[in-house]
Coordinates of C-alpha atoms in Angstrom, one line a residue:
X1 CA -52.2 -72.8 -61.1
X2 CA -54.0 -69.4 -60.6
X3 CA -52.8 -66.9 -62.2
X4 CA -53.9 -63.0 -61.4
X5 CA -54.2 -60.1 -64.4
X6 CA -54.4 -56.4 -63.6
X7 CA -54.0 -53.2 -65.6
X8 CA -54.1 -49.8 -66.0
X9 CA -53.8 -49.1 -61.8
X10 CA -52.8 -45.6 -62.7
X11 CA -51.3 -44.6 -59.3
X12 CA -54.6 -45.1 -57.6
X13 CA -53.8 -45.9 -54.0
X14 CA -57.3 -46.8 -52.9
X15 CA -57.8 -48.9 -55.8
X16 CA -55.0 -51.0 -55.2
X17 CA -55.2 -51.6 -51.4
X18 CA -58.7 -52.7 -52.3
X19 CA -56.8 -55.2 -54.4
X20 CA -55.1 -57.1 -51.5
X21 CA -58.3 -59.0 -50.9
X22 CA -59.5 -60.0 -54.5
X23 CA -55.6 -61.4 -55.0
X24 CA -54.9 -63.6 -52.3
X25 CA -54.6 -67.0 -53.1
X26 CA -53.4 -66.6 -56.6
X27 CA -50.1 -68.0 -57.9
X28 CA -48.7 -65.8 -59.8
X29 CA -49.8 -62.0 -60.2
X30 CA -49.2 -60.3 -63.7
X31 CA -49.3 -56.6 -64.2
X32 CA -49.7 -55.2 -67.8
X33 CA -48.7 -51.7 -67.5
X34 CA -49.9 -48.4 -66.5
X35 CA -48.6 -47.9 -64.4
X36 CA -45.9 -50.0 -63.1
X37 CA -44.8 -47.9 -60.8
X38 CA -48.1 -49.3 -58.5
X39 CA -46.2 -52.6 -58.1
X40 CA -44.3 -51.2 -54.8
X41 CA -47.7 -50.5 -53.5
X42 CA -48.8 -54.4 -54.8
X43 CA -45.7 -56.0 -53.0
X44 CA -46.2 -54.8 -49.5
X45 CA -49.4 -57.1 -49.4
X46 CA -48.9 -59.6 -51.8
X47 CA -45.5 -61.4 -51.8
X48 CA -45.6 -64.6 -54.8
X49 CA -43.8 -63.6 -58.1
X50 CA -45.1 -60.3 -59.9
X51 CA -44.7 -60.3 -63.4
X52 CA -44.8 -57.2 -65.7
X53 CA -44.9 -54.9 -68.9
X54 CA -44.5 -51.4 -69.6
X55 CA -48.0 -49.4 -70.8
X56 CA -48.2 -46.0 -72.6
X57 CA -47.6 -44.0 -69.6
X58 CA -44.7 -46.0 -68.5
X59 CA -41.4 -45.2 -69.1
X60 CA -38.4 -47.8 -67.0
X61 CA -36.1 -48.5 -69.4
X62 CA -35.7 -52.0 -67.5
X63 CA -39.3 -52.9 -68.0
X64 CA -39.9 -54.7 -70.9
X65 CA -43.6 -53.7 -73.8
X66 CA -43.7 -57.2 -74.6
X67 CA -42.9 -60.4 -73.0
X68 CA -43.6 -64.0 -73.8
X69 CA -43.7 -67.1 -71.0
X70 CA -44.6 -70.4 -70.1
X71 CA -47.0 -71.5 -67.0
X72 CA -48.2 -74.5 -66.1
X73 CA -47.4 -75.6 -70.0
X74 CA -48.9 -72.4 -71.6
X75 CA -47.8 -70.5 -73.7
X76 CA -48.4 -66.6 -72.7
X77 CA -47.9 -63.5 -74.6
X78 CA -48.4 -60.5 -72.3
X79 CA -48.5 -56.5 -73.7
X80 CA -50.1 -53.7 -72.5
X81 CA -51.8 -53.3 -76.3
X82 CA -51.7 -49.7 -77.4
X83 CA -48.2 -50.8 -79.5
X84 CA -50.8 -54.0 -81.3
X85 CA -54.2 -51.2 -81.9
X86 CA -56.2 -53.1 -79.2
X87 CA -58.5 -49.9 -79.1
X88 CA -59.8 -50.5 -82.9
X89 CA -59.4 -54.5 -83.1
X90 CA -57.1 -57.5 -82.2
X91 CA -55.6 -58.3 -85.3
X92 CA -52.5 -57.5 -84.6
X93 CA -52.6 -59.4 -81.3
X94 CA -53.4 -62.3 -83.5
X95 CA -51.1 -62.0 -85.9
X96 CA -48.5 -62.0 -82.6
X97 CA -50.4 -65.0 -81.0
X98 CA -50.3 -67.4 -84.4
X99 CA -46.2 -66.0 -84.8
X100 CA -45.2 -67.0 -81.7
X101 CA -47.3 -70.0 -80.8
X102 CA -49.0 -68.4 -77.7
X103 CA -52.1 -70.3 -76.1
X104 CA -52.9 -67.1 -74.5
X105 CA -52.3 -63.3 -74.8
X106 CA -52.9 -60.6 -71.7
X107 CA -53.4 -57.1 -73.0
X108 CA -54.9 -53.7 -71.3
X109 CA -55.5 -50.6 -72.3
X110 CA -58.5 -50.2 -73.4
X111 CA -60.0 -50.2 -69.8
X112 CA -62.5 -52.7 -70.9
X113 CA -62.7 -56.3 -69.3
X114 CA -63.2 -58.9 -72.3
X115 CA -62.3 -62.5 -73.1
X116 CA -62.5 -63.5 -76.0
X117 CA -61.5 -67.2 -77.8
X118 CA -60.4 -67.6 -81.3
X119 CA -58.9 -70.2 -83.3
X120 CA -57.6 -71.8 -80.0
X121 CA -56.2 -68.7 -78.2
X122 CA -57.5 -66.9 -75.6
X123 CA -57.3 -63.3 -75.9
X124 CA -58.1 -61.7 -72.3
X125 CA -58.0 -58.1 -71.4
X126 CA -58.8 -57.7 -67.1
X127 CA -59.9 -53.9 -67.5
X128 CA -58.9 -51.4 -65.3
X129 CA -58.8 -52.1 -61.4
X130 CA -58.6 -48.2 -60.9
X131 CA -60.0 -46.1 -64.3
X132 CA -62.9 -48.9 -65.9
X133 CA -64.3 -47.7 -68.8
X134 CA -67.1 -50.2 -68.8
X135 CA -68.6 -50.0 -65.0
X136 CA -67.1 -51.5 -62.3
X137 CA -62.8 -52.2 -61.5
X138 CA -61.3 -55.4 -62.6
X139 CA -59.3 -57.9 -63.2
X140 CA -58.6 -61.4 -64.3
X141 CA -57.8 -65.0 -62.7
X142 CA -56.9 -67.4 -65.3
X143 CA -56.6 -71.4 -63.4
X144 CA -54.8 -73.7 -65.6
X145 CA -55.7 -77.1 -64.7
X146 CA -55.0 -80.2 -66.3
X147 CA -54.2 -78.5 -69.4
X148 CA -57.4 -76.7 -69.2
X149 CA -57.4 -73.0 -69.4
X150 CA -60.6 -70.9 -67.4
X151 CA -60.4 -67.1 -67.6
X152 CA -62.6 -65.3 -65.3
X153 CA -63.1 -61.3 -65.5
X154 CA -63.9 -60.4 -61.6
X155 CA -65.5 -57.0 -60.6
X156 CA -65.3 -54.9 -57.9

């Protein structure tokens, strides 16, 4: 299973049409907010299942801040972040992860790509694939195999 993480596409056209190549192949795509009005853009070329939350700058009453799923036998706990403090620290993702038995947790908002492991989750945030704040676009592929969890950050 191969699972694709963006974020934070912020109406940039260019950015996601440069997006069709990096996210072909992958299973499932997941889209953690801002802004999720880009997914009509994402649907014309890629057409699996699109999963997604509402960021900051979102405001669909139908889409959902927080939502919590199961892939390929993982548990996933998916947020944009700003409502958890993800600019200062993740403790209040892990305080989220431990309640609610997640393997791992998707966040954005910072802009910033990082994975990080603790205590047996993975926390992994793809960046930005239109605003980075830490060099080039991003975002994530996460291939669960076997039981076996591998985040990747890819740049472009």
């Amino acid at each position: 299973m191969h699972i694709g993480v963006i974020s934070d596409t912020h109406m940039l056209i260019s950015s996601i049409e440069r997006l069709e190549k990096e996210i072909k192949g992958v299973d499932v795509l997941i889209h953690l907010g801002d802004n999720v009005d880009d997914i009509a853009a994402i649907k014309k070329y890629y057409k699996g299942e699109i999963i997604n939350v509402k960021g900051n700058c979102d405001f669909s009453a139908s889409v959902p801040s927080d939502r919590f799923l199961e892939i390929a036998g993982k548990k996933i706990f998916l947020t944009h972040g700003h409502r958890y403090g993800v600019k200062e620290n993740l403790s209040g993702l892990r305080y989220k992860a431990l309640e609610t038995g997640a393997d791992i947790v998707l966040y954005g908002h910072t802009h910033i790509a990082k994975i990080d492991f603790e205590e047996g989750i993975w926390y992994i945030n793809p960046g930005s694939a239109s605003l980075p704040r830490d060099g080039d676009k991003s975002y994530a592929i996460i291939s669960i195999s076997k039981g076996t969890i591998e985040p990747n950050v890819i740049r472009f």
